[in-house]
Coordinates of C-alpha atoms in Angstrom, one line a residue:
Chain A
X381 CA 13.3 30.3 15.0
X382 CA 16.1 31.8 12.9
X383 CA 18.1 34.9 13.9
X384 CA 15.7 37.1 11.8
X385 CA 13.2 37.0 14.8
X386 CA 10.6 35.1 12.8
X387 CA 10.0 31.6 11.4
X388 CA 10.6 31.2 7.6
X389 CA 6.9 30.0 7.5
X390 CA 5.8 33.3 9.0
X391 CA 7.4 35.2 6.1
X392 CA 5.5 33.0 3.6
X393 CA 2.2 33.5 5.5
X394 CA 2.7 37.3 5.3
X395 CA 3.6 37.1 1.6
X396 CA 0.5 35.1 0.7
X397 CA -1.7 37.2 2.9
X398 CA -0.7 40.3 0.8
X399 CA -1.7 38.4 -2.4
X400 CA -5.1 37.8 -0.9
X401 CA -6.0 41.5 -0.5
X402 CA -9.6 42.3 -1.6
X403 CA -10.9 38.7 -1.5
X404 CA -14.4 38.2 -0.1
X405 CA -14.2 34.4 0.2
X406 CA -11.0 32.4 0.4
X407 CA -11.1 28.6 0.4
X408 CA -8.3 26.3 1.7
X409 CA -7.9 22.7 0.5
X410 CA -6.1 19.7 2.0
X411 CA -2.4 19.8 3.1
X412 CA -2.3 23.6 3.2
X413 CA -1.3 24.8 6.7
X414 CA 0.7 27.8 5.4
X415 CA -1.9 29.0 2.9
X416 CA -4.6 28.4 5.5
X417 CA -2.7 30.6 8.0
X418 CA -2.3 33.3 5.3
X419 CA -6.1 33.2 4.7
X420 CA -6.8 33.6 8.4
X421 CA -4.2 36.5 8.6
X422 CA -6.0 38.2 5.7
X423 CA -9.2 37.9 7.6
X424 CA -7.7 39.5 10.7
X425 CA -6.2 42.3 8.6
X426 CA -9.7 42.9 7.1
X427 CA -11.4 43.2 10.4
X428 CA -12.9 39.7 10.2
X429 CA -15.0 40.5 7.1
X430 CA -13.3 38.0 4.8
X431 CA -15.0 34.6 4.7
X432 CA -12.5 31.7 5.0
X433 CA -13.5 28.1 4.4
X434 CA -10.9 25.5 5.5
X435 CA -11.4 21.8 4.5
X436 CA -10.7 19.8 7.6
X437 CA -11.6 22.4 10.1
X438 CA -14.3 21.6 12.7
X439 CA -14.6 25.3 13.8
X440 CA -18.2 26.4 12.8
X441 CA -17.0 29.6 11.1
X442 CA -14.5 27.9 8.9
X443 CA -16.0 24.5 8.1
X444 CA -17.5 23.6 4.8
X445 CA -20.5 21.5 3.9
X446 CA -18.4 19.0 2.1
X447 CA -16.9 18.7 -1.4
X448 CA -20.0 19.1 -3.5
X449 CA -20.8 22.4 -1.8
X450 CA -17.2 23.6 -2.3
X451 CA -17.1 22.8 -6.0
X452 CA -20.6 24.2 -6.7
X453 CA -19.6 27.3 -4.9
X454 CA -16.5 27.7 -7.1
X455 CA -18.5 27.0 -10.2
X456 CA -20.8 29.9 -9.4
X457 CA -17.9 32.2 -8.8
X458 CA -18.5 32.4 -5.0
X459 CA -14.8 31.6 -4.2
X460 CA -12.3 34.3 -4.9
X461 CA -9.1 32.6 -4.0
X462 CA -7.7 29.1 -3.7
X463 CA -4.3 27.4 -3.4
X464 CA -2.8 24.7 -5.5
X465 CA 0.5 22.9 -5.5
X466 CA 2.3 20.4 -7.6
X467 CA 4.9 17.6 -7.5
X468 CA 6.0 19.4 -10.7
X469 CA 5.1 22.9 -11.8
X470 CA 6.3 24.2 -15.2
X471 CA 7.0 27.6 -16.8
X472 CA 3.5 27.8 -18.3
X473 CA 2.0 27.1 -14.8
X474 CA 0.9 23.6 -15.7
X475 CA 0.7 21.6 -12.5
X476 CA 1.3 17.8 -12.1
X477 CA -0.1 16.0 -9.0
X478 CA 0.0 12.6 -10.7
X479 CA 3.5 11.3 -11.1
X480 CA 6.9 11.2 -12.8
X481 CA 7.6 9.4 -16.1
X482 CA 5.4 8.0 -18.9
X483 CA 1.7 7.8 -17.9
X484 CA 0.1 5.5 -16.7
X485 CA 2.8 3.2 -15.5
X486 CA 5.0 5.9 -14.0
X487 CA 8.2 5.4 -12.1
X488 CA 6.9 7.7 -9.3
X489 CA 3.2 7.9 -8.6
X490 CA 1.8 10.7 -6.4
X491 CA -1.7 10.9 -5.0
X492 CA -3.7 12.3 -8.0
X493 CA -5.2 15.5 -9.3
X494 CA -7.8 16.1 -6.6
X495 CA -10.0 19.2 -7.6
X496 CA -7.2 21.0 -9.4
X497 CA -8.6 20.4 -13.0
X498 CA -11.7 22.3 -12.0
X499 CA -10.7 24.9 -9.4
X500 CA -7.8 26.1 -11.6
X501 CA -10.5 27.2 -14.1
X502 CA -13.2 28.5 -11.8
X503 CA -11.4 30.4 -9.0
X504 CA -10.2 33.8 -10.2
X505 CA -7.1 34.0 -7.9
X506 CA -5.3 30.7 -7.7
X507 CA -2.0 31.0 -5.7
X508 CA 0.5 28.3 -6.5
X509 CA 2.5 27.3 -3.4
X510 CA 5.3 24.9 -3.0
X511 CA 8.0 25.1 -0.4
X512 CA 10.6 23.1 -2.3
X513 CA 12.2 25.3 -4.9
X514 CA 14.5 23.0 -7.0
X515 CA 14.8 22.1 -10.7
X516 CA 13.1 18.7 -10.0
X517 CA 9.9 20.5 -8.9
X518 CA 10.1 23.7 -11.0
X519 CA 10.5 21.9 -14.4
X520 CA 10.5 23.0 -18.0
X521 CA 7.6 20.7 -18.9
X522 CA 5.5 18.6 -16.5
X523 CA 5.2 14.9 -17.2
X524 CA 1.4 14.9 -16.7
X525 CA -0.9 18.0 -16.9
X526 CA -3.3 17.7 -13.9
X527 CA -4.5 21.2 -14.7
X528 CA -3.2 23.5 -17.4
X529 CA -1.9 27.0 -16.6
X530 CA -3.4 28.7 -19.6
X531 CA -6.3 27.9 -22.0
X532 CA -7.4 28.9 -25.6
X533 CA -9.6 32.0 -25.7
X534 CA -12.8 30.0 -26.4
X535 CA -12.5 27.9 -23.2
X536 CA -14.6 29.3 -20.4
X537 CA -12.1 30.2 -17.8
X538 CA -12.8 32.9 -15.3
X539 CA -10.0 31.5 -13.1
X540 CA -6.3 30.7 -13.1
X541 CA -2.9 31.2 -11.5
X542 CA -1.8 34.7 -10.4
X543 CA 1.5 33.7 -8.9
X544 CA 3.9 31.1 -7.3
X545 CA 5.3 31.3 -3.8
X546 CA 8.3 29.1 -2.8
X547 CA 10.8 29.3 0.1
X548 CA 13.1 31.3 -2.1
X549 CA 11.0 33.8 -3.9
X550 CA 7.7 35.2 -5.3
X551 CA 6.8 34.9 -9.0
X552 CA 3.8 36.6 -10.6
X553 CA 2.1 34.9 -13.6
X554 CA 1.0 36.6 -16.8
X555 CA -1.6 34.4 -18.5
X556 CA -1.5 36.5 -21.8
X557 CA 2.1 35.4 -22.3
X558 CA 2.0 32.2 -20.3
X559 CA 5.1 33.1 -18.3
X560 CA 6.2 33.7 -14.7
X561 CA 8.0 36.9 -13.7
X562 CA 10.3 37.2 -10.6
X563 CA 8.7 39.8 -8.3
X564 CA 10.8 39.5 -5.2
X565 CA 13.4 37.3 -3.5
X566 CA 13.0 36.4 0.1
X567 CA 15.6 37.7 2.7
X568 CA 18.8 35.6 2.6
X569 CA 18.2 34.4 -1.0
X570 CA 19.6 35.8 -4.3
X571 CA 18.4 36.1 -7.9
X572 CA 21.4 34.0 -9.0
X573 CA 20.3 31.2 -6.7
X574 CA 16.7 31.4 -7.9
X575 CA 17.9 31.2 -11.5
X576 CA 20.1 28.2 -10.7
X577 CA 17.3 26.3 -8.9
X578 CA 14.5 26.9 -11.4
X579 CA 14.1 24.5 -14.2
X580 CA 12.0 26.8 -16.4
X581 CA 12.7 30.2 -18.1
X582 CA 11.0 33.2 -16.5
X583 CA 11.0 37.0 -16.9
X584 CA 13.5 38.7 -14.6
X585 CA 13.6 42.5 -14.3
X586 CA 17.1 44.2 -13.9
X587 CA 16.5 45.0 -10.3
X588 CA 14.5 42.5 -8.1
X589 CA 13.5 43.8 -4.6
X590 CA 13.8 41.7 -1.4
X591 CA 10.5 40.3 -0.1
X592 CA 9.5 42.5 2.8
X593 CA 9.9 40.8 6.2
X594 CA 6.8 40.5 8.4
X595 CA 6.5 43.5 10.8
X596 CA 5.8 43.3 14.5
X597 CA 2.0 43.8 14.1
X598 CA 1.8 41.0 11.5
X599 CA 3.8 38.6 13.7
X600 CA 1.6 39.4 16.7
X601 CA -1.6 38.7 14.7
X602 CA -0.2 35.4 13.4
X603 CA 1.0 34.2 16.8
X604 CA -1.9 35.4 19.0
X605 CA -4.9 35.0 16.7
X606 CA -4.2 32.9 13.7
X607 CA -2.2 30.2 15.4
X608 CA -5.0 28.8 17.6
X609 CA -7.4 29.0 14.7
X610 CA -5.2 27.0 12.2
X611 CA -4.4 24.5 15.0
X612 CA -7.8 23.0 14.6
X613 CA -7.2 21.7 11.1
X614 CA -3.4 21.5 11.4
X615 CA -2.5 20.6 15.1
X616 CA 1.0 19.3 14.3
X617 CA 1.9 22.4 12.4
X618 CA 0.7 24.8 15.1
X619 CA 2.4 22.8 17.8
X620 CA 5.7 22.8 15.9
X621 CA 5.8 26.5 15.1
X622 CA 4.1 28.1 18.0
X623 CA 3.5 25.4 20.6
X624 CA -0.2 26.3 20.4
X625 CA -3.2 24.0 20.7
X626 CA -6.6 24.3 18.9
X627 CA -9.1 26.9 19.9
X628 CA -11.9 24.4 19.4
Chain B
X333 CA -41.2 -5.0 7.9
X334 CA -38.1 -6.5 6.4
X335 CA -35.2 -6.9 8.8
X336 CA -32.2 -5.6 6.9
X337 CA -29.8 -6.1 9.7
X338 CA -27.3 -8.7 8.8
X339 CA -25.8 -10.7 11.6
X340 CA -22.2 -9.8 10.9
X341 CA -19.7 -8.1 8.7
X342 CA -18.7 -11.3 6.8
X343 CA -22.4 -11.8 5.7
X344 CA -22.5 -8.2 4.7
X345 CA -19.4 -8.2 2.5
X346 CA -20.2 -11.7 1.1
X347 CA -22.9 -9.9 -1.0
X348 CA -20.1 -8.2 -3.1
X349 CA -19.1 -10.5 -5.9
X350 CA -15.7 -10.6 -7.6
X351 CA -15.5 -8.0 -10.4
X352 CA -18.1 -5.6 -8.8
X353 CA -17.9 -1.9 -9.2
X354 CA -17.7 -0.6 -5.6
X355 CA -17.9 3.0 -4.5
X356 CA -16.2 4.1 -1.2
X357 CA -16.1 7.5 0.5
X358 CA -13.2 9.8 1.2
X359 CA -11.2 9.5 4.4
X360 CA -12.2 12.8 6.0
X361 CA -15.2 12.8 8.4
X362 CA -15.3 9.2 9.5
X363 CA -17.6 7.4 7.0
X364 CA -15.0 4.9 5.9
X365 CA -16.2 1.3 6.6
X366 CA -12.8 0.0 7.6
X367 CA -14.0 -3.0 9.6
X368 CA -16.0 -4.1 6.6
X369 CA -13.0 -3.5 4.4
X370 CA -10.9 -5.8 6.5
X371 CA -13.7 -8.4 6.2
X372 CA -13.6 -8.0 2.4
X373 CA -9.8 -8.6 2.4
X374 CA -10.2 -11.7 4.5
X375 CA -12.9 -13.0 2.2
X376 CA -10.4 -12.7 -0.7
X377 CA -12.7 -10.7 -3.0
X378 CA -11.0 -10.1 -6.4
X379 CA -11.1 -7.9 -9.5
X380 CA -13.0 -5.0 -7.9
X381 CA -13.4 -1.8 -9.8
X382 CA -13.1 0.7 -6.9
X383 CA -14.5 4.2 -7.4
X384 CA -13.3 6.6 -4.7
X385 CA -15.8 9.4 -3.9
X386 CA -13.8 11.4 -4.7
X387 CA -10.6 10.3 -2.9
X388 CA -9.4 7.6 -0.6
X389 CA -6.5 6.7 1.7
X390 CA -5.9 3.6 3.9
X391 CA -9.0 1.9 2.6
X392 CA -8.0 1.9 -1.1
X393 CA -4.3 1.2 -0.2
X394 CA -5.3 -1.9 1.9
X395 CA -7.6 -3.3 -0.8
X396 CA -4.9 -2.8 -3.5
X397 CA -2.1 -4.2 -1.4
X398 CA -4.3 -7.3 -0.6
X399 CA -4.9 -7.9 -4.3
X400 CA -8.6 -7.2 -4.3
X401 CA -8.5 -4.5 -7.0
X402 CA -8.3 -4.7 -10.8
X403 CA -9.2 -1.0 -11.5
X404 CA -9.1 2.1 -9.4
X405 CA -11.0 5.2 -10.5
X406 CA -9.9 8.1 -8.3
X407 CA -9.0 11.8 -7.9
X408 CA -6.4 10.9 -5.3
X409 CA -5.2 8.2 -3.0
X410 CA -3.1 9.5 -0.1
X411 CA -2.3 8.8 3.6
X412 CA -2.4 12.6 4.0
X413 CA 0.0 13.6 6.8
X414 CA 1.3 10.1 6.9
X415 CA 2.6 10.3 3.3
X416 CA 1.9 8.8 -0.1
X417 CA -0.2 5.6 -0.3
X418 CA 2.6 3.0 -0.6
X419 CA 0.7 0.0 -2.0
X420 CA -1.2 2.2 -4.5
X421 CA 2.1 3.7 -5.7
X422 CA 3.8 0.3 -6.0
X423 CA 0.8 -1.2 -7.9
X424 CA 0.8 1.6 -10.4
X425 CA 4.5 1.3 -10.9
X426 CA 4.3 -2.5 -11.4
X427 CA 1.3 -2.1 -13.7
X428 CA -0.7 -4.6 -11.6
X429 CA -3.8 -2.4 -11.4
X430 CA -5.5 -0.2 -14.0
X431 CA -5.5 3.4 -12.9
X432 CA -8.4 5.7 -14.1
X433 CA -7.5 9.2 -13.1
X434 CA -10.2 11.7 -12.4
X435 CA -10.8 15.0 -10.6
X436 CA -13.0 15.4 -7.5
X437 CA -15.9 17.4 -9.0
X438 CA -16.1 15.0 -12.0
X439 CA -16.5 12.0 -9.6
X440 CA -19.3 13.8 -7.8
X441 CA -20.9 14.9 -11.1
X442 CA -20.7 11.3 -12.5
X443 CA -22.4 10.0 -9.3
X444 CA -25.0 12.7 -9.4
X445 CA -25.8 11.7 -13.0
X446 CA -26.1 8.1 -11.8
X447 CA -28.4 9.4 -9.0
X448 CA -30.6 11.1 -11.5
X449 CA -30.6 8.3 -14.0
X450 CA -29.3 10.5 -16.8
X451 CA -26.5 9.5 -19.2
X452 CA -24.0 12.4 -18.4
X453 CA -23.7 15.9 -17.0
X454 CA -21.6 18.7 -18.4
X455 CA -18.8 20.1 -16.2
X456 CA -16.6 23.2 -16.5
X457 CA -12.9 23.1 -16.3
X458 CA -10.8 20.0 -17.4
X459 CA -10.2 21.0 -21.0
X460 CA -6.4 20.8 -21.7
X461 CA -5.8 18.5 -18.7
X462 CA -4.2 15.1 -19.4
X463 CA -7.1 13.6 -17.3
X464 CA -9.3 14.2 -20.4
X465 CA -6.6 13.2 -22.8
X466 CA -6.2 9.7 -21.2
X467 CA -10.0 9.1 -20.6
X468 CA -11.9 8.2 -23.7
X469 CA -15.2 8.3 -21.7
X470 CA -14.8 12.0 -21.0
X471 CA -16.0 13.8 -24.2
X472 CA -15.6 17.5 -25.1
X473 CA -19.0 18.6 -26.6
X474 CA -20.4 21.9 -27.8
X475 CA -22.7 23.8 -25.5
X476 CA -26.0 23.5 -27.3
X477 CA -27.1 26.9 -26.0
X478 CA -24.0 29.0 -27.1
X479 CA -21.7 29.2 -30.0
X480 CA -18.1 28.1 -29.7
X481 CA -18.3 27.0 -26.0
X482 CA -16.6 23.6 -25.5
X483 CA -17.6 21.8 -22.3
X484 CA -16.7 18.3 -20.9
X485 CA -19.4 15.6 -20.7
X486 CA -18.9 13.4 -17.6
X487 CA -20.7 10.0 -18.0
X488 CA -22.9 8.7 -15.2
X489 CA -21.2 6.5 -12.6
X490 CA -23.5 3.7 -11.5
X491 CA -21.6 1.5 -9.0
X492 CA -22.9 -2.0 -8.3
X493 CA -22.3 -1.4 -4.6
X494 CA -21.8 1.5 -2.2
X495 CA -20.0 0.6 1.1
X496 CA -19.9 3.2 3.9
X497 CA -20.1 3.6 7.7
X498 CA -22.7 5.7 9.6
X499 CA -23.4 6.6 13.2
X500 CA -26.9 5.1 13.4
X501 CA -29.1 2.5 11.8
X502 CA -32.6 1.3 12.7
X503 CA -34.2 -2.1 12.4
X504 CA -36.1 -1.0 9.3
X505 CA -32.8 -0.5 7.5
X506 CA -32.9 3.3 7.5
X507 CA -29.4 4.8 8.2
X508 CA -28.5 8.2 9.6
X509 CA -25.5 9.9 8.0
X510 CA -24.8 12.5 10.7
X511 CA -22.8 15.3 9.0
X512 CA -21.8 13.3 6.0
X513 CA -24.9 14.0 4.0
X514 CA -22.9 13.6 0.7
X515 CA -23.3 9.8 1.3
X516 CA -26.8 10.2 0.0
X517 CA -25.3 10.6 -3.5
X518 CA -23.4 7.4 -3.2
X519 CA -26.4 5.5 -1.8
X520 CA -28.7 6.7 -4.5
X521 CA -26.3 6.3 -7.4
X522 CA -25.3 2.7 -6.5
X523 CA -27.6 -0.2 -7.3
X524 CA -27.1 -1.6 -3.8
X525 CA -25.9 0.0 -0.6
X526 CA -24.2 -1.9 2.1
X527 CA -23.8 0.0 5.4
X528 CA -22.0 -0.5 8.7
X529 CA -23.3 1.5 11.7
X530 CA -21.7 2.5 14.9
X531 CA -24.8 1.5 16.8
X532 CA -28.5 0.5 16.6
X533 CA -31.2 3.2 16.9
X534 CA -34.1 2.1 18.9
X535 CA -37.1 3.3 16.9
X536 CA -37.5 4.6 13.3
X537 CA -35.1 7.3 12.2
X538 CA -37.6 8.7 9.8
X539 CA -40.0 9.5 12.6
X540 CA -37.6 12.0 14.2
X541 CA -37.7 15.4 12.5
X542 CA -34.1 16.2 13.5
X543 CA -32.7 13.0 12.2
X544 CA -34.9 12.4 9.1
X545 CA -33.2 15.0 6.8
X546 CA -29.9 13.2 7.0
X547 CA -31.4 9.7 6.9
X548 CA -31.2 7.5 3.8
X549 CA -34.3 5.5 3.6
X550 CA -34.3 1.7 3.5
X551 CA -35.4 1.9 -0.1
X552 CA -31.7 2.4 -1.0
X553 CA -30.2 0.1 1.6
X554 CA -29.7 -3.6 1.0
X555 CA -28.1 -4.6 4.3
X556 CA -26.7 -3.2 7.5
X557 CA -24.2 -4.6 10.0
X558 CA -23.7 -3.0 13.4
X559 CA -19.9 -2.4 13.8
X560 CA -18.8 -0.4 16.8
X561 CA -15.6 1.5 16.0
X562 CA -16.3 0.5 12.4
X563 CA -14.2 3.4 11.0
X564 CA -11.1 2.5 13.0
X565 CA -8.2 3.4 12.6
X566 CA -9.9 6.4 11.0
X567 CA -11.8 8.6 13.4
X568 CA -15.5 9.4 13.3
X569 CA -16.8 13.0 13.8
X570 CA -18.4 13.3 17.2
X571 CA -17.6 9.7 18.1
X572 CA -13.8 9.1 18.3
X573 CA -10.5 10.4 17.0
X574 CA -8.3 8.8 14.4
X575 CA -5.7 6.4 15.8
X576 CA -2.6 8.3 14.7
X577 CA -0.1 5.7 16.0
X578 CA -1.8 3.0 14.0
X579 CA -1.8 5.2 10.8
X580 CA 1.9 5.8 11.3
X581 CA 2.5 2.1 11.8
X582 CA 0.6 1.2 8.7
X583 CA 2.5 3.8 6.6
X584 CA 5.8 2.4 7.9
X585 CA 4.9 -1.3 7.4
X586 CA 3.2 -0.9 4.0
X587 CA 6.3 0.8 2.6
X588 CA 7.5 -2.8 1.7
X589 CA 5.7 -5.9 0.5
X590 CA 7.0 -7.9 3.4
X591 CA 5.9 -5.2 5.9
X592 CA 2.5 -5.1 4.3
X593 CA 2.1 -8.9 4.7
X594 CA 3.0 -8.6 8.3
X595 CA 0.4 -5.8 8.7
X596 CA -2.3 -8.1 7.1
X597 CA -1.3 -11.0 9.5
X598 CA -1.4 -8.8 12.5
X599 CA -4.4 -6.5 12.0
X600 CA -6.6 -8.1 9.3
X601 CA -6.3 -11.9 9.5
X602 CA -5.3 -11.6 13.2
X603 CA -8.5 -9.7 13.9
X604 CA -10.6 -12.7 12.8
X605 CA -8.4 -15.1 14.8
X606 CA -8.8 -12.9 17.9
X607 CA -12.6 -12.6 17.4
X608 CA -12.9 -16.4 17.1
X609 CA -11.2 -17.1 20.5

């Protein structure tokens, strides 16, 4: 833990939980321990009313009935929020999960697009999350569009990106203009640093506030209630941060 | 009653010819027929068109590294918390396999079209993705019921073979899927299903009202081999946990061609040698 009294991950969990306010059903995909913790925190803040589905969880209240169920659910509009990431993310919120260089014989190949090309269109509130905030990740143009940030008006698209959270800052996304806007900078980071480490152009107001630090109540909820719940799907993460084992 | 139980894994995988279109299931949940996959590698099967439903990990990486694969059609190949799939990445970089990129719901939709015996299904999303741009079999069509509403047509996927692992099989060739009921889509879309089972069920699975709903009838099953620990080093829900040390060892060895060859010697070819002793 740093001298702030909280883990950097706990700040990100609190930031994302704020962005999830008002959601009835939040789904969490693979490799998403921080977004998953944020969804569980949101549920606690809402008195347990929010439904959270976590791929990979064996706990009955969070488990899903597999991929077909998840995608059908999203197609019908039954999922309010989801999380996506990218090996590259560009200024128009296009994401690339496929690789670097000319497709198909790329110099770096990542896993693949997973469900992004569908969920980015069907889930109303998609939060982009990537811890690494460098010009190699946040690029001007992605090398491969796994899923586009914006679509022409005739394309059926109830969903799309609302913002991007990194270890340095929070951006919001405006689909009408296809641009990110810097909303807040996390404690210990600066606007100048964000500008230097971002490979795309973005809107930046004259005064950018600091991201609020998580308060004592939030930290208590995360550590006492969320930690054992997320430990079921992400045991290594929960052990490293909180030394907590699964509630299952 | 036909006895669909093959004597061993080698006889099971010998049914898959070179060049076959083979569908395999995602890594989560323990339905990955890893013992059969190692038998397939030992047999030296070549030129497979592997469809991952909808993703894969160690299984696809092992088949690619061993030279069994000509084409991989996938939404993602990854060793998850153990990192990128190294042999998959190396093969794409070298151009030694053809990569057909997809997205998870499109793979499911294509298999469901195969299951129904229809030529395609429409699917939302995808428009503007380079997945569509690089696939000439995904077509953007007009919604026939509404003006100016483009939608993507996903063609049916009809694999020659499905290969997966289940908890139980009976002597009649019925197989019980446990929680992995999505396997029904694979079994019914593919022309032939080859199944490994953790153990034999004494009786007929379709006679038990609790087991029957998650049972695939022998109508869809060509052959079954009993393979205890058949998902290892993956885990199996309700049976055993994943072997994390082994997964880490694979990830580390498969990072290089030489390391991967050592892995094959030790755990794939070595497995047959140990069994023969």
